[in-house]
Amino acid sequence: MKDLIPEATVRRLSHYLRCIEMMEKCCYGENLQSKDLARMCSISDSVVRRDLSYFGTFGIKGVGYDLKRLKDSIKRILGLTEKKKVVVVGVGNIGRALIGYLSRVDGFEVVAAFDNDPQKIGKKIGKIKIEDAVNITPITANLNAEIAVVAVPSDEAQKVVNRLVKGRVKGILNFALVPLKVPDDVTVRYIELLTELEVLTYNIKKRRKS
Amino acid sequence: MKDLIPEATVRRLSHYLRCIEMMEKCCYGENLQSKDLARMCSISDSVVRRDLSYFGTFGIKGVGYDLKRLKDSIKRILGLTEKKKVVVVGVGNIGRALIGYLSRVDGFEVVAAFDNDPQKIGKKIGKIKIEDAVNITPITANLNAEIAVVAVPSDEAQKVVNRLVKGRVKGILNFALVPLKVPDDVTVRYIELLTELEVLTYNIKKRRKS
């Protein structure tokens, strides 16, 4: 397996996984041609074949890919062979929605939730008890949770992230609208809802003019 | 003003706007040096200056940018001079969270929400009544809403989007995990929560190995 996989390929692997799961539901046969996966994902056939070739040869010429084997391989490449433990910091609207969302998807499991609001601490969302945010570091370390979702107000985000990093979290999905400082061995992904809406607005304005 | 602004620049303009708003709150003075904006946004000074130069000369050498004027200019460039009307389709956890979120941000206003669940239709979220999703087209057209947020299950997303396009929506923020087909004059932005988590997982796995 090559070492340097472009991020765009990693993103598409995630899309392929989603498409394969939909194809399984639609009672698609056991064998899959790259062109079917390409059509299902709205990605070109040649890109699909190139992406999959990064990881060795799965397919058999003329026969295609074994659906189940391809799915397992992609999961293995992405590191999704076991459920990943996730902690959620900030149990406002967005945090609460994510806890609900993650309870319904494969591959991830919310193991703890944190907030600094005394009205919320100690209450439960489904099976998850809301813990005091001052205890992020020991609880996260103790649970061996490597992924955190941060959905707190911007001015609290860095403080929360420092505690998560001390608790040995290695990946952070950040909904707060501020850039975060983290050590080199920690990855942050930003979900910028407002920025996405503003880019949409700009595109609409630009098209109206042209 | 140049015509072809790279998307990365448009995204950064949105970030600058956020930083300027934070600087206003912190009682920053009236004049702003590009290096201060750069530090606040964690972006290099030269990138900030290049980005702003796309749109003519705002700043005065040695004096910097007038904070309020720069903010107004960025808003005008992005098309944010008046509140943009947004409709939300799908009032599950995510849709509900977004309605709450958008009620607290400047620049956007949720004017209608839709669902196909008879238990939800007719109920209210804040001031917004939940409408039947079969009426997306006439209601959206009537309200002149150009932006829609789609937070419905994957297998319903394309149907919903077709109705939005007929209702003259020009920009869609899609949370459903499927690629959408839209006419050329409609822009779709994807928020792929599961993909972001899977990319994080891949990065964690890769770093552990290296």
Coordinates of C-alpha atoms in Angstrom, one line a residue:
Chain A
M1 CA 0.0 0.0 0.0
K2 CA 1.4 3.4 -0.9
D3 CA 2.1 5.7 2.0
L4 CA 1.0 9.1 0.8
I5 CA -2.7 8.9 0.0
P6 CA -4.1 12.3 -1.1
E7 CA -6.8 13.7 1.2
A8 CA -9.3 13.9 -1.7
T9 CA -8.8 10.1 -2.1
V10 CA -9.5 9.5 1.6
R11 CA -12.7 11.5 1.3
R12 CA -13.8 9.6 -1.7
L13 CA -13.1 6.3 0.1
S14 CA -15.6 7.5 2.7
H15 CA -18.1 8.2 -0.1
Y16 CA -17.5 4.8 -1.7
L17 CA -18.2 3.2 1.7
R18 CA -21.5 5.1 1.8
C19 CA -22.4 4.1 -1.7
I20 CA -21.6 0.5 -1.1
E21 CA -23.8 0.5 2.0
M22 CA -26.6 1.9 -0.1
M23 CA -26.0 -0.7 -2.8
E24 CA -26.2 -3.5 -0.3
K25 CA -29.6 -2.2 0.9
C26 CA -30.8 -2.1 -2.7
C27 CA -30.0 -5.8 -3.0
Y28 CA -27.2 -5.3 -5.5
G29 CA -25.5 -8.5 -6.4
E30 CA -22.2 -9.7 -4.9
N31 CA -20.0 -8.4 -7.6
L32 CA -19.6 -4.7 -8.4
Q33 CA -18.1 -3.1 -11.5
S34 CA -16.2 0.1 -10.9
K35 CA -18.6 1.9 -13.4
D36 CA -21.6 1.1 -11.2
L37 CA -19.8 2.4 -8.1
A38 CA -18.8 5.5 -10.1
R39 CA -22.4 6.1 -11.3
M40 CA -23.8 5.6 -7.8
C41 CA -21.3 8.1 -6.3
S42 CA -21.4 10.5 -9.2
I43 CA -17.7 10.2 -9.7
S44 CA -15.9 9.2 -12.9
D45 CA -15.1 5.6 -13.5
S46 CA -11.4 6.3 -14.1
V47 CA -11.1 8.2 -10.7
V48 CA -12.8 5.2 -8.9
R49 CA -10.4 2.8 -10.5
R50 CA -7.3 5.0 -9.7
D51 CA -8.4 5.5 -6.1
L52 CA -8.9 1.8 -5.5
S53 CA -5.6 1.0 -7.2
Y54 CA -3.8 2.9 -4.4
F55 CA -4.5 0.1 -2.1
G56 CA -3.5 -2.9 -4.3
T57 CA -5.7 -4.9 -6.6
F58 CA -9.1 -5.7 -5.2
G59 CA -10.9 -6.3 -8.5
I60 CA -10.8 -9.1 -11.1
K61 CA -10.8 -7.9 -14.7
G62 CA -14.2 -8.4 -16.3
V63 CA -15.7 -9.7 -13.0
G64 CA -15.3 -6.6 -10.8
Y65 CA -15.0 -6.2 -7.1
D66 CA -16.5 -8.4 -4.4
L67 CA -18.9 -6.0 -2.7
K68 CA -18.3 -7.3 0.9
R69 CA -14.6 -7.6 0.5
L70 CA -14.2 -4.1 -1.0
K71 CA -16.3 -2.7 1.9
D72 CA -14.1 -4.5 4.5
S73 CA -11.0 -3.3 2.8
I74 CA -12.1 0.4 2.7
K75 CA -13.0 0.1 6.4
R76 CA -9.6 -1.4 7.2
I77 CA -7.8 1.4 5.3
L78 CA -9.8 4.1 7.0
G79 CA -9.2 2.5 10.4
L80 CA -12.9 1.7 10.9
T81 CA -12.5 -2.0 11.9
E82 CA -13.7 -1.2 15.4
K83 CA -16.1 1.4 16.8
K84 CA -14.2 4.7 17.5
K85 CA -14.9 6.3 20.8
V86 CA -16.0 10.0 20.6
V87 CA -16.5 12.6 23.3
V88 CA -18.8 15.6 22.6
V89 CA -18.0 18.9 24.3
G90 CA -20.9 21.4 24.4
V91 CA -24.4 20.1 24.6
G92 CA -26.3 23.0 23.0
N93 CA -28.4 22.4 19.9
I94 CA -25.6 21.3 17.7
G95 CA -23.9 19.0 20.3
R96 CA -27.2 17.4 21.1
A97 CA -28.0 16.8 17.4
L98 CA -24.6 15.2 16.9
I99 CA -25.1 12.8 19.8
G100 CA -28.4 11.8 18.3
Y101 CA -26.8 11.5 14.8
L102 CA -23.8 9.4 16.0
S103 CA -26.1 7.0 17.9
R104 CA -27.5 6.0 14.5
V105 CA -24.3 5.6 12.5
D106 CA -21.9 2.7 12.3
G107 CA -18.3 3.1 13.3
F108 CA -18.5 5.7 16.0
E109 CA -19.8 5.7 19.6
V110 CA -20.3 8.7 21.9
V111 CA -18.8 7.7 25.2
A112 CA -19.0 11.0 27.1
A113 CA -20.5 14.5 26.8
F114 CA -19.4 17.6 28.6
D115 CA -20.8 21.1 29.3
N116 CA -20.1 23.9 31.7
D117 CA -23.7 24.8 32.4
P118 CA -24.7 23.6 35.9
Q119 CA -28.3 23.2 34.6
K120 CA -27.1 20.6 32.2
I121 CA -24.4 18.8 34.2
G122 CA -25.6 15.5 35.6
K123 CA -28.6 15.2 33.2
K124 CA -28.7 12.5 30.5
I125 CA -29.0 12.5 26.7
G126 CA -30.1 8.9 25.9
K127 CA -27.6 6.8 27.8
I128 CA -24.9 9.5 28.1
K129 CA -24.6 11.5 31.3
I130 CA -23.5 15.1 30.8
E131 CA -20.2 15.6 32.7
D132 CA -18.7 18.9 34.0
A133 CA -16.3 20.3 31.4
V134 CA -13.6 20.8 34.1
N135 CA -13.2 17.0 34.1
I136 CA -12.6 16.6 30.3
T137 CA -8.9 15.6 30.7
P138 CA -9.2 12.7 33.2
I139 CA -12.5 11.3 31.8
T140 CA -11.3 11.4 28.2
A141 CA -7.9 9.8 29.1
N142 CA -9.6 7.2 31.2
L143 CA -12.1 6.2 28.4
N144 CA -9.3 6.2 25.8
A145 CA -11.4 8.4 23.5
E146 CA -9.3 9.6 20.6
I147 CA -11.9 11.7 18.8
A148 CA -13.7 14.8 20.1
V149 CA -16.5 16.9 18.7
V150 CA -16.3 20.5 19.9
A151 CA -19.5 22.5 19.7
V152 CA -18.9 25.3 22.2
P153 CA -19.0 29.1 21.8
S154 CA -15.9 30.5 20.0
D155 CA -14.3 32.1 23.1
E156 CA -14.3 28.8 25.0
A157 CA -13.0 26.5 22.2
Q158 CA -9.3 26.8 22.8
K159 CA -9.6 26.1 26.5
V160 CA -11.7 23.0 25.8
V161 CA -9.3 21.8 23.2
N162 CA -6.3 22.2 25.5
R163 CA -8.1 19.9 28.0
L164 CA -8.9 17.4 25.3
V165 CA -5.3 17.3 24.1
K166 CA -4.1 16.7 27.7
G167 CA -6.6 13.8 27.7
R168 CA -4.8 12.3 24.7
V169 CA -7.5 13.1 22.1
K170 CA -5.9 12.9 18.6
G171 CA -8.7 14.1 16.3
I172 CA -11.0 17.0 16.7
L173 CA -14.1 18.0 14.8
N174 CA -14.6 21.7 15.5
F175 CA -17.9 23.6 15.0
A176 CA -16.6 26.7 16.8
L177 CA -15.8 29.6 14.5
V178 CA -12.2 30.0 15.5
P179 CA -8.9 28.5 14.4
L180 CA -7.5 26.2 17.1
K181 CA -3.9 25.7 18.1
V182 CA -3.0 22.0 18.6
P183 CA 0.2 19.9 18.7
D184 CA 1.5 18.4 15.5
D185 CA 0.1 14.9 16.4
V186 CA -3.5 16.2 16.6
T187 CA -5.7 16.8 13.6
V188 CA -8.5 19.4 13.6
R189 CA -11.3 19.3 11.0
Y190 CA -13.5 22.4 10.8
I191 CA -17.2 22.4 10.1
E192 CA -17.9 26.0 9.2
L193 CA -21.7 26.3 8.8
L194 CA -21.7 30.1 8.6
T195 CA -18.8 30.1 6.1
E196 CA -20.5 27.6 3.9
L197 CA -23.7 29.8 3.9
E198 CA -21.6 32.9 3.0
V199 CA -19.8 31.1 0.2
L200 CA -23.3 30.1 -1.1
T201 CA -24.4 33.7 -0.9
Y202 CA -21.3 34.9 -2.8
N203 CA -21.9 32.3 -5.5
I204 CA -25.5 33.3 -5.9
K205 CA -24.6 37.0 -6.2
K206 CA -21.8 36.2 -8.7
R207 CA -24.1 34.1 -10.9
R208 CA -26.8 36.7 -10.9
K209 CA -24.3 39.3 -12.2
S210 CA -22.8 37.1 -15.0
Chain B
M1 CA -12.9 44.3 -8.8
K2 CA -11.5 41.2 -10.4
D3 CA -14.0 38.7 -11.6
L4 CA -12.5 35.4 -10.8
I5 CA -12.0 35.2 -7.0
P6 CA -10.7 31.8 -5.9
E7 CA -13.0 29.9 -3.5
A8 CA -10.2 29.8 -0.9
T9 CA -10.2 33.6 -0.9
V10 CA -14.0 33.7 -0.5
R11 CA -13.8 31.3 2.4
R12 CA -11.1 33.5 4.0
L13 CA -13.2 36.6 3.6
S14 CA -15.8 34.9 5.6
H15 CA -13.1 34.1 8.3
Y16 CA -11.9 37.7 8.2
L17 CA -15.5 38.9 8.8
R18 CA -15.7 36.6 11.9
C19 CA -12.3 37.9 13.2
I20 CA -13.3 41.5 12.7
E21 CA -16.5 40.9 14.6
M22 CA -14.5 39.4 17.5
M23 CA -12.1 42.3 17.3
E24 CA -14.9 44.8 17.5
K25 CA -16.2 43.0 20.7
C26 CA -12.7 43.2 22.2
C27 CA -12.8 47.0 21.8
Y28 CA -10.1 47.0 19.2
G29 CA -9.3 50.5 17.9
E30 CA -10.7 51.9 14.7
N31 CA -7.7 51.1 12.6
L32 CA -6.5 47.7 11.8
Q33 CA -3.2 46.5 10.5
S34 CA -3.2 43.5 8.2
K35 CA -0.8 41.7 10.6
D36 CA -3.3 42.0 13.4
L37 CA -6.0 40.5 11.3
A38 CA -3.6 37.8 10.2
R39 CA -2.6 36.9 13.8
M40 CA -6.3 36.9 14.9
C41 CA -7.2 34.6 12.0
S42 CA -4.1 32.4 12.1
I43 CA -3.4 33.3 8.5
S44 CA -0.2 34.7 7.1
D45 CA 0.1 38.5 6.7
S46 CA 1.0 38.3 3.0
V47 CA -2.1 36.1 2.3
V48 CA -4.4 38.6 4.1
R49 CA -2.9 41.5 2.1
R50 CA -3.2 39.6 -1.2
D51 CA -6.8 38.6 -0.5
L52 CA -7.8 42.1 0.3
S53 CA -6.0 43.5 -2.7
Y54 CA -8.4 41.5 -5.0
F55 CA -11.1 44.0 -4.1
G56 CA -9.2 47.2 -4.6
T57 CA -7.3 49.2 -2.0
F58 CA -9.0 49.5 1.3
G59 CA -6.0 50.2 3.4
I60 CA -3.7 53.2 3.8
K61 CA 0.0 52.4 4.0
G62 CA 1.3 52.8 7.5
V63 CA -2.2 53.4 8.9
G64 CA -4.0 50.2 8.0
Y65 CA -7.6 49.4 7.4
D66 CA -10.6 51.2 8.9
L67 CA -12.3 48.4 10.8
K68 CA -15.9 49.3 10.0
R69 CA -15.2 50.1 6.4
L70 CA -13.4 46.8 5.9
K71 CA -16.2 44.9 7.5
D72 CA -18.8 46.6 5.3
S73 CA -16.7 46.0 2.2
I74 CA -16.4 42.3 2.9
K75 CA -20.1 42.0 3.6
R76 CA -20.8 43.8 0.3
I77 CA -18.4 41.5 -1.6
L78 CA -20.0 38.4 -0.1
G79 CA -23.5 39.7 -0.8
L80 CA -24.4 40.0 2.9
T81 CA -25.7 43.5 2.8
E82 CA -29.3 42.3 3.6
K83 CA -30.5 39.3 5.6
K84 CA -30.7 36.2 3.4
K85 CA -33.8 34.1 3.6
V86 CA -33.2 30.5 4.3
V87 CA -35.6 27.5 4.3
V88 CA -34.8 24.4 6.3
V89 CA -36.0 21.0 5.0
G90 CA -36.1 18.2 7.6
V91 CA -36.7 19.0 11.2
G92 CA -34.9 16.2 12.9
N93 CA -32.0 16.8 15.3
I94 CA -29.8 18.5 12.8
G95 CA -32.5 20.6 11.2
R96 CA -33.8 21.8 14.6
A97 CA -30.2 22.6 15.7
L98 CA -29.6 24.7 12.6
I99 CA -32.8 26.7 13.0
G100 CA -31.7 27.5 16.6
Y101 CA -28.2 28.3 15.3
L102 CA -29.3 30.6 12.5
S103 CA -31.7 32.5 14.8
R104 CA -28.5 33.7 16.6
V105 CA -26.3 34.7 13.7
D106 CA -26.3 37.9 11.6
G107 CA -27.0 37.8 7.9
F108 CA -29.4 34.9 7.6
E109 CA -33.0 34.4 8.6
V110 CA -35.0 31.1 8.6
V111 CA -38.3 31.9 6.9
A112 CA -39.8 28.4 6.6
A113 CA -39.2 24.9 7.8
F114 CA -40.6 21.7 6.2
D115 CA -41.0 18.0 7.2
N116 CA -43.0 15.1 5.9
D117 CA -43.8 13.7 9.4
P118 CA -47.5 14.3 10.1
Q119 CA -46.5 14.5 13.9
K120 CA -44.3 17.5 13.1
I121 CA -46.3 19.4 10.5
G122 CA -48.2 22.3 11.9
K123 CA -46.1 22.5 15.1
K124 CA -43.7 25.4 15.7
I125 CA -40.0 25.8 16.4
G126 CA -39.7 29.3 17.8
K127 CA -41.6 31.5 15.5
I128 CA -41.4 29.1 12.5
K129 CA -44.3 26.8 11.7
I130 CA -43.4 23.4 10.3
E131 CA -44.9 23.1 6.8
D132 CA -45.7 19.9 4.9
A133 CA -42.8 19.1 2.6
V134 CA -45.2 18.6 -0.4
N135 CA -45.6 22.4 -0.4
I136 CA -41.9 23.2 -0.7
T137 CA -42.1 24.6 -4.2
P138 CA -45.0 27.2 -3.8
I139 CA -44.0 28.3 -0.3
T140 CA -40.3 28.8 -1.2
A141 CA -41.1 30.7 -4.4
N142 CA -43.6 32.9 -2.6
L143 CA -41.1 33.8 0.1
N144 CA -38.3 34.5 -2.4
A145 CA -36.0 32.3 -0.4
E146 CA -32.8 31.6 -2.4
I147 CA -31.0 29.4 0.2
A148 CA -32.1 26.1 1.5
V149 CA -30.6 23.7 4.2
V150 CA -31.4 20.1 3.5
A151 CA -31.2 17.8 6.5
V152 CA -33.3 14.8 5.4
P153 CA -32.5 11.1 5.0
S154 CA -30.3 10.3 2.0
D155 CA -33.1 8.6 0.0
E156 CA -35.3 11.6 0.2
A157 CA -32.7 14.3 -0.6
Q158 CA -33.0 14.4 -4.4
K159 CA -36.8 14.6 -4.3
V160 CA -36.6 17.5 -1.8
V161 CA -33.9 19.3 -3.9
N162 CA -36.0 19.0 -7.1
R163 CA -38.9 20.8 -5.3
L164 CA -36.5 23.5 -4.0
V165 CA -35.1 24.1 -7.5
K166 CA -38.6 24.5 -8.8
G167 CA -39.2 27.0 -6.0
R168 CA -36.2 29.0 -7.4
V169 CA -33.7 28.2 -4.7
K170 CA -30.2 28.9 -5.9
G171 CA -28.0 27.7 -3.1
I172 CA -28.3 24.5 -1.1
L173 CA -26.4 23.4 2.0
N174 CA -26.8 19.6 2.1
F175 CA -26.3 17.4 5.1
A176 CA -27.6 14.2 3.4
L177 CA -24.9 11.8 2.5
V178 CA -25.6 11.6 -1.2
P179 CA -24.5 13.6 -4.2
L180 CA -27.3 15.8 -5.6
K181 CA -28.2 16.6 -9.2
V182 CA -29.0 20.3 -9.7
P183 CA -29.1 22.7 -12.7
D184 CA -26.0 24.7 -13.5
D185 CA -27.3 27.9 -11.9
V186 CA -27.7 26.2 -8.5
T187 CA -24.8 25.7 -6.1
V188 CA -24.7 22.8 -3.6
R189 CA -22.3 22.7 -0.6
Y190 CA -22.0 19.5 1.3
I191 CA -21.5 19.1 5.0
E192 CA -20.3 15.6 5.4
L193 CA -20.1 14.9 9.1
L194 CA -19.5 11.2 8.8
T195 CA -16.8 11.8 6.1
E196 CA -15.0 14.3 8.3
L197 CA -15.0 11.8 11.2
E198 CA -13.7 9.1 8.9
V199 CA -10.9 11.4 7.6
L200 CA -10.0 12.1 11.2
T201 CA -9.9 8.3 11.9
Y202 CA -7.7 7.7 8.9
N203 CA -5.3 10.5 10.0
I204 CA -5.0 9.1 13.5
K205 CA -4.3 5.7 12.2
K206 CA -1.7 7.0 9.7
R207 CA 0.1 9.0 12.4
R208 CA 0.2 6.1 14.8
K209 CA 2.0 4.1 12.2
S210 CA 4.5 6.7 11.2

